[in-house]
Amino acid sequence: MPEQALARSFESIGDDYDRYRPGFPDEAATVIVPAAVDAALDLGADTGEFTRLLVARARRTYAVEPSERMLDVLRSTLPGVEALVGTAERIPLVDASVQVVTVAQAFHWFDRGPACAEISRVLVPGGTLGLLWNRADPECAWDRDCHRIAHPAADASTDSADEELPGFELVLRTQIRWTEPISRELYLRRWTTVSSVLIADESTRTRMLGDMETVLDESEQTRERDLFDLPHVTEIYVYRRA
């Protein structure tokens, strides 16, 4: 599937994205921002799943996101955040204006070279770039099976960041394991907000969701249960601006 089509598939689902997508553990924000800063930017902020964790850690918090619909949701829940339409390749902030830039679940959509140059531009010297993703826990077979249905050509554990990024030095890479109580209905609805499912034709989408229901029906951890525990692994990369 074309990367641009996948990336743009989220633009019409702001409310559902906010309702069904998982958040991030508070510990992840502490890893990236261990002490309060004057200004932080959440880039590719979507509806603010990670932005809300920055608010208590920064005197000023910015959120930049290309989808106005996503930002409408963010503005309604985080009125104190300055929410701006923009992209990673064209960030609407002045030079050296923030101490921290975070990118949650979005860096793989960026044009890496231009994005790194823009992030470096808006960061103060020595500023922090934090990248993070929620991953399927490799020990949870049923969730990994559902990932393979939605992303048949991808490995759910594949890295989306590198040890080296232009203009940055990697200072920390770590993982946080956590568990989310979730209903069967919410779990299945969450998959309808994933790019590969959103962009699929109706028959393919119906087949994908049907196959996922079969996985849940056959797993001992989820069979005949309306509520179950979903383990996550949040992977974090922390860089310093060179």
PDB file of C-alpha atoms in Angstrom:
ATOM      1  CA  MET A   1       0.000   0.000   0.000  1.00  0.00           C
ATOM      2  CA  PRO A   2       1.304   3.525  -0.722  1.00  0.00           C
ATOM      3  CA  GLU A   3       2.839   5.084   2.403  1.00  0.00           C
ATOM      4  CA  GLN A   4       1.090   8.406   1.779  1.00  0.00           C
ATOM      5  CA  ALA A   5      -2.322   6.719   1.592  1.00  0.00           C
ATOM      6  CA  LEU A   6      -1.637   4.845   4.823  1.00  0.00           C
ATOM      7  CA  ALA A   7      -0.512   8.009   6.584  1.00  0.00           C
ATOM      8  CA  ARG A   8      -3.567   9.980   5.413  1.00  0.00           C
ATOM      9  CA  SER A   9      -6.004   7.220   6.385  1.00  0.00           C
ATOM     10  CA  PHE A  10      -6.295   8.612   9.947  1.00  0.00           C
ATOM     11  CA  GLU A  11      -7.522  12.049   8.910  1.00  0.00           C
ATOM     12  CA  SER A  12     -11.245  11.297   9.137  1.00  0.00           C
ATOM     13  CA  ILE A  13     -11.342   9.329  12.396  1.00  0.00           C
ATOM     14  CA  GLY A  14     -10.314  11.762  15.127  1.00  0.00           C
ATOM     15  CA  ASP A  15     -13.020  10.811  17.645  1.00  0.00           C
ATOM     16  CA  ASP A  16     -12.638   7.062  17.122  1.00  0.00           C
ATOM     17  CA  TYR A  17      -8.857   7.306  17.249  1.00  0.00           C
ATOM     18  CA  ASP A  18      -9.025   9.081  20.600  1.00  0.00           C
ATOM     19  CA  ARG A  19     -11.656   6.672  21.946  1.00  0.00           C
ATOM     20  CA  TYR A  20     -10.074   3.381  20.970  1.00  0.00           C
ATOM     21  CA  ARG A  21      -6.300   3.806  20.726  1.00  0.00           C
ATOM     22  CA  PRO A  22      -4.195   2.919  23.766  1.00  0.00           C
ATOM     23  CA  GLY A  23      -2.435   5.622  25.700  1.00  0.00           C
ATOM     24  CA  PHE A  24       1.099   5.454  27.065  1.00  0.00           C
ATOM     25  CA  PRO A  25       2.402   4.708  30.550  1.00  0.00           C
ATOM     26  CA  ASP A  26       3.289   7.758  32.614  1.00  0.00           C
ATOM     27  CA  GLU A  27       6.714   6.229  33.147  1.00  0.00           C
ATOM     28  CA  ALA A  28       7.459   6.710  29.430  1.00  0.00           C
ATOM     29  CA  ALA A  29       7.129  10.477  29.787  1.00  0.00           C
ATOM     30  CA  THR A  30       9.359  10.399  32.857  1.00  0.00           C
ATOM     31  CA  VAL A  31      12.068   8.591  30.892  1.00  0.00           C
ATOM     32  CA  ILE A  32      12.058  11.275  28.190  1.00  0.00           C
ATOM     33  CA  VAL A  33      11.398  14.310  30.415  1.00  0.00           C
ATOM     34  CA  PRO A  34      12.830  13.475  33.860  1.00  0.00           C
ATOM     35  CA  ALA A  35      12.682  17.103  35.033  1.00  0.00           C
ATOM     36  CA  ALA A  36      10.349  19.972  34.205  1.00  0.00           C
ATOM     37  CA  VAL A  37      11.207  22.055  31.136  1.00  0.00           C
ATOM     38  CA  ASP A  38      10.112  25.444  29.847  1.00  0.00           C
ATOM     39  CA  ALA A  39       8.666  24.193  26.538  1.00  0.00           C
ATOM     40  CA  ALA A  40       7.953  20.845  24.909  1.00  0.00           C
ATOM     41  CA  LEU A  41       6.570  19.858  21.512  1.00  0.00           C
ATOM     42  CA  ASP A  42       4.605  16.709  20.729  1.00  0.00           C
ATOM     43  CA  LEU A  43       5.094  16.202  16.986  1.00  0.00           C
ATOM     44  CA  GLY A  44       2.597  14.128  15.019  1.00  0.00           C
ATOM     45  CA  ALA A  45       0.415  14.467  18.095  1.00  0.00           C
ATOM     46  CA  ASP A  46      -2.771  12.877  16.711  1.00  0.00           C
ATOM     47  CA  THR A  47      -5.499  13.458  19.326  1.00  0.00           C
ATOM     48  CA  GLY A  48      -3.045  13.968  22.176  1.00  0.00           C
ATOM     49  CA  GLU A  49      -2.527  10.502  23.646  1.00  0.00           C
ATOM     50  CA  PHE A  50       1.045  11.384  24.631  1.00  0.00           C
ATOM     51  CA  THR A  51       0.619  15.174  24.689  1.00  0.00           C
ATOM     52  CA  ARG A  52      -1.420  14.928  27.881  1.00  0.00           C
ATOM     53  CA  LEU A  53       1.589  13.417  29.669  1.00  0.00           C
ATOM     54  CA  LEU A  54       3.755  16.406  28.700  1.00  0.00           C
ATOM     55  CA  VAL A  55       1.434  19.043  30.148  1.00  0.00           C
ATOM     56  CA  ALA A  56       2.572  18.466  33.740  1.00  0.00           C
ATOM     57  CA  ARG A  57       6.231  18.421  32.658  1.00  0.00           C
ATOM     58  CA  ALA A  58       6.431  21.640  30.639  1.00  0.00           C
ATOM     59  CA  ARG A  59       5.418  25.232  31.289  1.00  0.00           C
ATOM     60  CA  ARG A  60       4.344  25.501  27.645  1.00  0.00           C
ATOM     61  CA  THR A  61       3.229  22.536  25.575  1.00  0.00           C
ATOM     62  CA  TYR A  62       2.858  22.548  21.799  1.00  0.00           C
ATOM     63  CA  ALA A  63       1.163  19.925  19.649  1.00  0.00           C
ATOM     64  CA  VAL A  64       1.790  19.804  15.898  1.00  0.00           C
ATOM     65  CA  GLU A  65      -0.321  17.533  13.701  1.00  0.00           C
ATOM     66  CA  PRO A  66      -1.285  17.669   9.984  1.00  0.00           C
ATOM     67  CA  SER A  67      -4.921  16.618  10.548  1.00  0.00           C
ATOM     68  CA  GLU A  68      -7.224  19.429  11.637  1.00  0.00           C
ATOM     69  CA  ARG A  69      -9.786  16.831  12.683  1.00  0.00           C
ATOM     70  CA  MET A  70      -7.314  15.183  15.057  1.00  0.00           C
ATOM     71  CA  LEU A  71      -6.387  18.604  16.467  1.00  0.00           C
ATOM     72  CA  ASP A  72     -10.054  19.454  17.074  1.00  0.00           C
ATOM     73  CA  VAL A  73     -10.245  16.478  19.433  1.00  0.00           C
ATOM     74  CA  LEU A  74      -6.966  17.440  21.106  1.00  0.00           C
ATOM     75  CA  ARG A  75      -8.101  21.033  21.622  1.00  0.00           C
ATOM     76  CA  SER A  76     -11.333  19.879  23.255  1.00  0.00           C
ATOM     77  CA  THR A  77      -9.523  17.725  25.825  1.00  0.00           C
ATOM     78  CA  LEU A  78      -6.325  19.766  26.286  1.00  0.00           C
ATOM     79  CA  PRO A  79      -7.336  23.430  26.003  1.00  0.00           C
ATOM     80  CA  GLY A  80      -4.072  24.619  27.555  1.00  0.00           C
ATOM     81  CA  VAL A  81      -1.972  23.129  24.761  1.00  0.00           C
ATOM     82  CA  GLU A  82      -1.065  25.283  21.753  1.00  0.00           C
ATOM     83  CA  ALA A  83      -2.245  23.050  18.914  1.00  0.00           C
ATOM     84  CA  LEU A  84      -0.886  23.875  15.453  1.00  0.00           C
ATOM     85  CA  VAL A  85      -1.400  22.399  12.004  1.00  0.00           C
ATOM     86  CA  GLY A  86       1.943  21.350  10.586  1.00  0.00           C
ATOM     87  CA  THR A  87       4.183  18.479   9.617  1.00  0.00           C
ATOM     88  CA  ALA A  88       7.485  17.067  10.805  1.00  0.00           C
ATOM     89  CA  GLU A  89       9.103  18.483   7.676  1.00  0.00           C
ATOM     90  CA  ARG A  90       7.635  21.966   8.253  1.00  0.00           C
ATOM     91  CA  ILE A  91       7.210  22.666  11.963  1.00  0.00           C
ATOM     92  CA  PRO A  92       5.432  25.996  12.666  1.00  0.00           C
ATOM     93  CA  LEU A  93       7.750  27.053  15.522  1.00  0.00           C
ATOM     94  CA  VAL A  94      10.725  29.392  15.604  1.00  0.00           C
ATOM     95  CA  ASP A  95      14.323  28.252  15.959  1.00  0.00           C
ATOM     96  CA  ALA A  96      15.526  26.923  19.338  1.00  0.00           C
ATOM     97  CA  SER A  97      12.081  27.320  20.916  1.00  0.00           C
ATOM     98  CA  VAL A  98      11.670  24.022  22.837  1.00  0.00           C
ATOM     99  CA  GLN A  99      13.790  21.859  25.114  1.00  0.00           C
ATOM    100  CA  VAL A 100      12.030  18.594  24.224  1.00  0.00           C
ATOM    101  CA  VAL A 101      10.408  17.126  21.110  1.00  0.00           C
ATOM    102  CA  THR A 102       8.449  13.882  21.426  1.00  0.00           C
ATOM    103  CA  VAL A 103       7.118  11.690  18.634  1.00  0.00           C
ATOM    104  CA  ALA A 104       4.724   8.972  19.742  1.00  0.00           C
ATOM    105  CA  GLN A 105       3.714   6.275  17.267  1.00  0.00           C
ATOM    106  CA  ALA A 106       4.459   8.512  14.277  1.00  0.00           C
ATOM    107  CA  PHE A 107       8.157   8.762  13.400  1.00  0.00           C
ATOM    108  CA  HIS A 108       7.935   5.990  10.781  1.00  0.00           C
ATOM    109  CA  TRP A 109       5.642   8.249   8.708  1.00  0.00           C
ATOM    110  CA  PHE A 110       8.201  11.073   8.507  1.00  0.00           C
ATOM    111  CA  ASP A 111      10.622  11.882   5.703  1.00  0.00           C
ATOM    112  CA  ARG A 112      13.550  11.178   7.996  1.00  0.00           C
ATOM    113  CA  GLY A 113      16.225  13.575   6.716  1.00  0.00           C
ATOM    114  CA  PRO A 114      14.096  16.735   6.436  1.00  0.00           C
ATOM    115  CA  ALA A 115      12.237  15.863   9.648  1.00  0.00           C
ATOM    116  CA  CYS A 116      15.445  15.461  11.646  1.00  0.00           C
ATOM    117  CA  ALA A 117      16.680  18.796  10.301  1.00  0.00           C
ATOM    118  CA  GLU A 118      13.446  20.531  11.343  1.00  0.00           C
ATOM    119  CA  ILE A 119      13.396  18.906  14.772  1.00  0.00           C
ATOM    120  CA  SER A 120      17.002  19.979  15.290  1.00  0.00           C
ATOM    121  CA  ARG A 121      16.083  23.519  14.227  1.00  0.00           C
ATOM    122  CA  VAL A 122      13.316  23.960  16.822  1.00  0.00           C
ATOM    123  CA  LEU A 123      15.289  22.308  19.645  1.00  0.00           C
ATOM    124  CA  VAL A 124      17.672  24.264  21.807  1.00  0.00           C
ATOM    125  CA  PRO A 125      21.320  23.085  21.682  1.00  0.00           C
ATOM    126  CA  GLY A 126      21.576  19.871  23.662  1.00  0.00           C
ATOM    127  CA  GLY A 127      17.795  19.458  23.564  1.00  0.00           C
ATOM    128  CA  THR A 128      16.038  16.091  23.790  1.00  0.00           C
ATOM    129  CA  LEU A 129      14.245  14.093  21.100  1.00  0.00           C
ATOM    130  CA  GLY A 130      12.127  11.207  22.389  1.00  0.00           C
ATOM    131  CA  LEU A 131      10.644   8.601  20.039  1.00  0.00           C
ATOM    132  CA  LEU A 132       8.270   5.926  21.286  1.00  0.00           C
ATOM    133  CA  TRP A 133       5.964   3.187  20.065  1.00  0.00           C
ATOM    134  CA  ASN A 134       3.547   0.761  21.647  1.00  0.00           C
ATOM    135  CA  ARG A 135       4.383  -2.753  20.447  1.00  0.00           C
ATOM    136  CA  ALA A 136       2.724  -6.125  20.697  1.00  0.00           C
ATOM    137  CA  ASP A 137       4.193  -8.069  23.588  1.00  0.00           C
ATOM    138  CA  PRO A 138       6.107 -10.985  21.999  1.00  0.00           C
ATOM    139  CA  GLU A 139       4.842 -13.246  24.788  1.00  0.00           C
ATOM    140  CA  CYS A 140       1.178 -12.601  23.911  1.00  0.00           C
ATOM    141  CA  ALA A 141       0.450 -15.024  21.075  1.00  0.00           C
ATOM    142  CA  TRP A 142      -3.158 -14.009  20.427  1.00  0.00           C
ATOM    143  CA  ASP A 143      -2.359 -10.286  20.081  1.00  0.00           C
ATOM    144  CA  ARG A 144       0.588 -11.028  17.798  1.00  0.00           C
ATOM    145  CA  ASP A 145      -1.691 -13.219  15.667  1.00  0.00           C
ATOM    146  CA  CYS A 146      -4.060 -10.263  15.278  1.00  0.00           C
ATOM    147  CA  HIS A 147      -1.134  -8.027  14.340  1.00  0.00           C
ATOM    148  CA  ARG A 148      -0.196 -10.480  11.596  1.00  0.00           C
ATOM    149  CA  ILE A 149      -3.756 -10.380  10.248  1.00  0.00           C
ATOM    150  CA  ALA A 150      -3.709  -6.571  10.068  1.00  0.00           C
ATOM    151  CA  HIS A 151      -0.086  -6.356   8.902  1.00  0.00           C
ATOM    152  CA  PRO A 152       0.648  -9.610   7.055  1.00  0.00           C
ATOM    153  CA  ALA A 153       3.901  -8.304   5.570  1.00  0.00           C
ATOM    154  CA  ALA A 154       5.281  -6.772   8.756  1.00  0.00           C
ATOM    155  CA  ASP A 155       6.764  -7.993  12.018  1.00  0.00           C
ATOM    156  CA  ALA A 156       5.063  -6.271  14.945  1.00  0.00           C
ATOM    157  CA  SER A 157       8.401  -6.052  16.752  1.00  0.00           C
ATOM    158  CA  THR A 158      10.296  -4.379  13.880  1.00  0.00           C
ATOM    159  CA  ASP A 159      12.169  -1.256  14.926  1.00  0.00           C
ATOM    160  CA  SER A 160      11.112   2.061  13.403  1.00  0.00           C
ATOM    161  CA  ALA A 161      14.029   4.119  14.693  1.00  0.00           C
ATOM    162  CA  ASP A 162      17.785   3.845  14.299  1.00  0.00           C
ATOM    163  CA  GLU A 163      20.735   3.977  16.622  1.00  0.00           C
ATOM    164  CA  GLU A 164      21.880   6.966  14.544  1.00  0.00           C
ATOM    165  CA  LEU A 165      19.783   9.887  13.325  1.00  0.00           C
ATOM    166  CA  PRO A 166      21.303  12.865  11.477  1.00  0.00           C
ATOM    167  CA  GLY A 167      22.102  15.630  13.942  1.00  0.00           C
ATOM    168  CA  PHE A 168      21.380  13.528  17.036  1.00  0.00           C
ATOM    169  CA  GLU A 169      23.178  11.277  19.494  1.00  0.00           C
ATOM    170  CA  LEU A 170      21.348   8.288  20.990  1.00  0.00           C
ATOM    171  CA  VAL A 171      21.639   8.432  24.781  1.00  0.00           C
ATOM    172  CA  LEU A 172      19.097   5.810  25.879  1.00  0.00           C
ATOM    173  CA  ARG A 173      17.026   2.971  24.491  1.00  0.00           C
ATOM    174  CA  THR A 174      14.659   1.140  26.799  1.00  0.00           C
ATOM    175  CA  GLN A 175      11.347  -0.727  27.017  1.00  0.00           C
ATOM    176  CA  ILE A 176       8.454  -0.514  29.452  1.00  0.00           C
ATOM    177  CA  ARG A 177       6.116  -3.479  29.866  1.00  0.00           C
ATOM    178  CA  TRP A 178       2.589  -2.725  31.029  1.00  0.00           C
ATOM    179  CA  THR A 179      -0.886  -4.249  30.911  1.00  0.00           C
ATOM    180  CA  GLU A 180      -4.151  -2.697  29.810  1.00  0.00           C
ATOM    181  CA  PRO A 181      -7.525  -4.113  30.892  1.00  0.00           C
ATOM    182  CA  ILE A 182      -9.672  -4.125  27.761  1.00  0.00           C
ATOM    183  CA  SER A 183     -13.022  -5.402  26.552  1.00  0.00           C
ATOM    184  CA  ARG A 184     -13.353  -7.650  23.539  1.00  0.00           C
ATOM    185  CA  GLU A 185     -15.478  -4.999  21.801  1.00  0.00           C
ATOM    186  CA  LEU A 186     -12.955  -2.217  22.386  1.00  0.00           C
ATOM    187  CA  TYR A 187     -10.087  -4.439  21.271  1.00  0.00           C
ATOM    188  CA  LEU A 188     -11.783  -5.190  17.955  1.00  0.00           C
ATOM    189  CA  ARG A 189     -12.870  -1.586  17.453  1.00  0.00           C
ATOM    190  CA  ARG A 190      -9.283  -0.481  18.013  1.00  0.00           C
ATOM    191  CA  TRP A 191      -8.229  -2.428  14.942  1.00  0.00           C
ATOM    192  CA  THR A 192     -10.674  -0.370  12.845  1.00  0.00           C
ATOM    193  CA  THR A 193      -8.450   2.666  13.560  1.00  0.00           C
ATOM    194  CA  VAL A 194      -5.282   1.019  12.202  1.00  0.00           C
ATOM    195  CA  SER A 195      -4.079   2.302   8.816  1.00  0.00           C
ATOM    196  CA  SER A 196      -3.993  -1.039   6.998  1.00  0.00           C
ATOM    197  CA  VAL A 197      -7.564  -1.819   8.089  1.00  0.00           C
ATOM    198  CA  LEU A 198      -8.825   1.697   7.360  1.00  0.00           C
ATOM    199  CA  ILE A 199      -7.506   1.654   3.820  1.00  0.00           C
ATOM    200  CA  ALA A 200      -8.744  -1.872   3.019  1.00  0.00           C
ATOM    201  CA  ASP A 201     -11.833  -2.416   0.895  1.00  0.00           C
ATOM    202  CA  GLU A 202     -14.976  -3.471   2.748  1.00  0.00           C
ATOM    203  CA  SER A 203     -14.675  -7.190   2.038  1.00  0.00           C
ATOM    204  CA  THR A 204     -11.024  -7.291   3.100  1.00  0.00           C
ATOM    205  CA  ARG A 205     -11.784  -5.330   6.263  1.00  0.00           C
ATOM    206  CA  THR A 206     -14.640  -7.691   7.122  1.00  0.00           C
ATOM    207  CA  ARG A 207     -12.388 -10.698   6.582  1.00  0.00           C
ATOM    208  CA  MET A 208      -9.623  -9.211   8.751  1.00  0.00           C
ATOM    209  CA  LEU A 209     -11.966  -8.519  11.650  1.00  0.00           C
ATOM    210  CA  GLY A 210     -13.584 -11.947  11.284  1.00  0.00           C
ATOM    211  CA  ASP A 211     -10.164 -13.603  11.424  1.00  0.00           C
ATOM    212  CA  MET A 212      -9.352 -11.612  14.564  1.00  0.00           C
ATOM    213  CA  GLU A 213     -12.578 -12.766  16.203  1.00  0.00           C
ATOM    214  CA  THR A 214     -11.565 -16.339  15.419  1.00  0.00           C
ATOM    215  CA  VAL A 215      -8.224 -15.737  17.149  1.00  0.00           C
ATOM    216  CA  LEU A 216     -10.039 -14.474  20.241  1.00  0.00           C
ATOM    217  CA  ASP A 217     -12.440 -17.425  20.153  1.00  0.00           C
ATOM    218  CA  GLU A 218      -9.580 -19.927  20.047  1.00  0.00           C
ATOM    219  CA  SER A 219      -7.139 -18.461  22.588  1.00  0.00           C
ATOM    220  CA  GLU A 220      -7.368 -19.722  26.162  1.00  0.00           C
ATOM    221  CA  GLN A 221      -6.683 -16.178  27.444  1.00  0.00           C
ATOM    222  CA  THR A 222      -9.645 -14.624  25.610  1.00  0.00           C
ATOM    223  CA  ARG A 223     -12.110 -17.408  24.781  1.00  0.00           C
ATOM    224  CA  GLU A 224     -15.639 -16.702  26.084  1.00  0.00           C
ATOM    225  CA  ARG A 225     -14.415 -13.589  27.902  1.00  0.00           C
ATOM    226  CA  ASP A 226     -15.815 -10.082  27.518  1.00  0.00           C
ATOM    227  CA  LEU A 227     -12.886  -8.594  29.455  1.00  0.00           C
ATOM    228  CA  PHE A 228      -9.216  -9.573  29.371  1.00  0.00           C
ATOM    229  CA  ASP A 229      -5.729  -8.175  29.924  1.00  0.00           C
ATOM    230  CA  LEU A 230      -3.752  -6.880  26.952  1.00  0.00           C
ATOM    231  CA  PRO A 231       0.012  -6.653  27.517  1.00  0.00           C
ATOM    232  CA  HIS A 232       2.002  -3.919  25.775  1.00  0.00           C
ATOM    233  CA  VAL A 233       5.654  -3.104  25.296  1.00  0.00           C
ATOM    234  CA  THR A 234       6.426   0.605  24.942  1.00  0.00           C
ATOM    235  CA  GLU A 235       9.752   1.060  23.197  1.00  0.00           C
ATOM    236  CA  ILE A 236      11.570   4.349  23.815  1.00  0.00           C
ATOM    237  CA  TYR A 237      14.528   6.009  22.114  1.00  0.00           C
ATOM    238  CA  VAL A 238      16.001   9.153  23.675  1.00  0.00           C
ATOM    239  CA  TYR A 239      18.390  11.328  21.652  1.00  0.00           C
ATOM    240  CA  ARG A 240      20.322  14.501  22.345  1.00  0.00           C
ATOM    241  CA  ARG A 241      20.651  17.210  19.728  1.00  0.00           C
ATOM    242  CA  ALA A 242      24.294  17.268  18.608  1.00  0.00           C
TER     243      ALA A 242
END
